[in-house]
Amino acid sequence: MINTSRPKTEIEFPCPWELRVIVFADRTECVRAELMKLLVEDGQAPVLSDGNSSSGGKYSTLRLTITAGSREHLDSFCRSVAAVDGVKMIL
């Protein structure tokens, strides 16, 4: 059952938004370079950090935080990240 009496939370833009990008481990450095380009092109601080790796070593995680100016900006940036070769998923 869904509780409909709670108010829906609105996101106020601009806001910081953290993305966790799951990548194929053998493509991590190539993906990192492409993400840095995307960040710079978007006027964001070019900062990426390493996250966890999968237990089997097949995947690794890169974390980045952007300042999303609007929902459209966030969606567009996420589509650009998802299009990078070697990206498995974005959380």
Short mmCIF file of C-alpha atoms in Angstrom, two decimals:
data_model
loop_
_atom_site.label_atom_id
_atom_site.label_comp_id
_atom_site.label_asym_id
_atom_site.label_seq_id
_atom_site.Cartn_x
_atom_site.Cartn_y
_atom_site.Cartn_z
CA MET A 1 0.00 0.00 0.00
CA ILE A 2 1.25 3.47 -0.89
CA ASN A 3 0.86 6.25 1.65
CA THR A 4 -0.59 9.14 -0.35
CA SER A 5 -1.00 11.46 2.64
CA ARG A 6 2.70 12.38 2.72
CA PRO A 7 3.66 15.48 0.76
CA LYS A 8 5.81 14.84 -2.30
CA THR A 9 9.33 16.20 -2.00
CA GLU A 10 10.26 18.69 -4.67
CA ILE A 11 13.85 18.99 -5.82
CA GLU A 12 15.03 22.58 -5.81
CA PHE A 13 17.43 23.41 -8.61
CA PRO A 14 20.26 24.19 -8.86
CA CYS A 15 21.44 21.39 -6.60
CA PRO A 16 24.39 19.03 -6.23
CA TRP A 17 23.70 15.56 -7.62
CA GLU A 18 25.96 12.55 -7.11
CA LEU A 19 26.20 9.98 -9.86
CA ARG A 20 27.66 6.53 -9.42
CA VAL A 21 28.74 5.22 -12.79
CA ILE A 22 29.20 1.45 -13.08
CA VAL A 23 31.78 0.65 -15.75
CA PHE A 24 33.45 -2.44 -17.17
CA ALA A 25 36.69 -2.72 -15.18
CA ASP A 26 38.87 -3.10 -18.25
CA ARG A 27 37.48 0.21 -19.62
CA THR A 28 37.75 2.26 -16.41
CA GLU A 29 40.56 4.57 -17.54
CA CYS A 30 38.98 5.24 -20.95
CA VAL A 31 35.63 5.98 -19.30
CA ARG A 32 37.34 8.23 -16.75
CA ALA A 33 38.91 10.29 -19.56
CA GLU A 34 35.57 10.61 -21.39
CA LEU A 35 33.75 11.62 -18.19
CA MET A 36 36.38 14.28 -17.50
CA LYS A 37 35.73 15.70 -20.99
CA LEU A 38 31.98 15.72 -20.37
CA LEU A 39 32.42 17.49 -17.04
CA VAL A 40 34.64 20.19 -18.55
CA GLU A 41 32.33 20.67 -21.56
CA ASP A 42 29.39 21.08 -19.17
CA GLY A 43 31.26 23.64 -17.05
CA GLN A 44 31.44 21.31 -14.06
CA ALA A 45 34.38 20.77 -11.72
CA PRO A 46 36.37 17.93 -13.30
CA VAL A 47 36.52 15.75 -10.19
CA LEU A 48 36.00 12.00 -10.23
CA SER A 49 36.65 9.52 -7.47
CA ASP A 50 36.89 5.76 -7.43
CA GLY A 51 34.16 3.74 -5.81
CA ASN A 52 33.90 0.04 -5.20
CA SER A 53 34.82 -2.83 -7.48
CA SER A 54 32.73 -5.94 -7.97
CA SER A 55 33.83 -9.08 -6.14
CA GLY A 56 34.58 -10.79 -9.45
CA GLY A 57 36.56 -7.81 -10.73
CA LYS A 58 34.38 -7.35 -13.82
CA TYR A 59 32.97 -3.93 -12.85
CA SER A 60 34.18 -0.83 -11.06
CA THR A 61 32.47 2.35 -9.94
CA LEU A 62 33.31 5.97 -10.59
CA ARG A 63 31.63 8.69 -8.52
CA LEU A 64 31.08 12.25 -9.59
CA THR A 65 29.00 15.15 -8.36
CA ILE A 66 27.55 17.75 -10.67
CA THR A 67 25.56 20.89 -10.06
CA ALA A 68 22.28 20.25 -11.85
CA GLY A 69 20.69 23.48 -13.04
CA SER A 70 17.35 21.88 -13.87
CA ARG A 71 15.73 18.49 -14.29
CA GLU A 72 16.31 18.77 -18.04
CA HIS A 73 20.00 19.52 -17.47
CA LEU A 74 20.34 16.50 -15.17
CA ASP A 75 18.56 14.20 -17.63
CA SER A 76 20.66 15.45 -20.54
CA PHE A 77 23.92 15.00 -18.62
CA CYS A 78 22.92 11.48 -17.56
CA ARG A 79 22.13 10.57 -21.19
CA SER A 80 25.59 11.82 -22.19
CA VAL A 81 27.23 9.72 -19.48
CA ALA A 82 25.20 6.64 -20.44
CA ALA A 83 26.36 7.00 -24.06
CA VAL A 84 30.05 6.66 -23.12
CA ASP A 85 31.50 3.38 -24.34
CA GLY A 86 32.22 1.15 -21.35
CA VAL A 87 29.44 2.48 -19.09
CA LYS A 88 27.21 -0.32 -17.85
CA MET A 89 24.79 1.69 -15.69
CA ILE A 90 24.28 4.92 -13.78
CA LEU A 91 22.94 5.06 -10.24
#
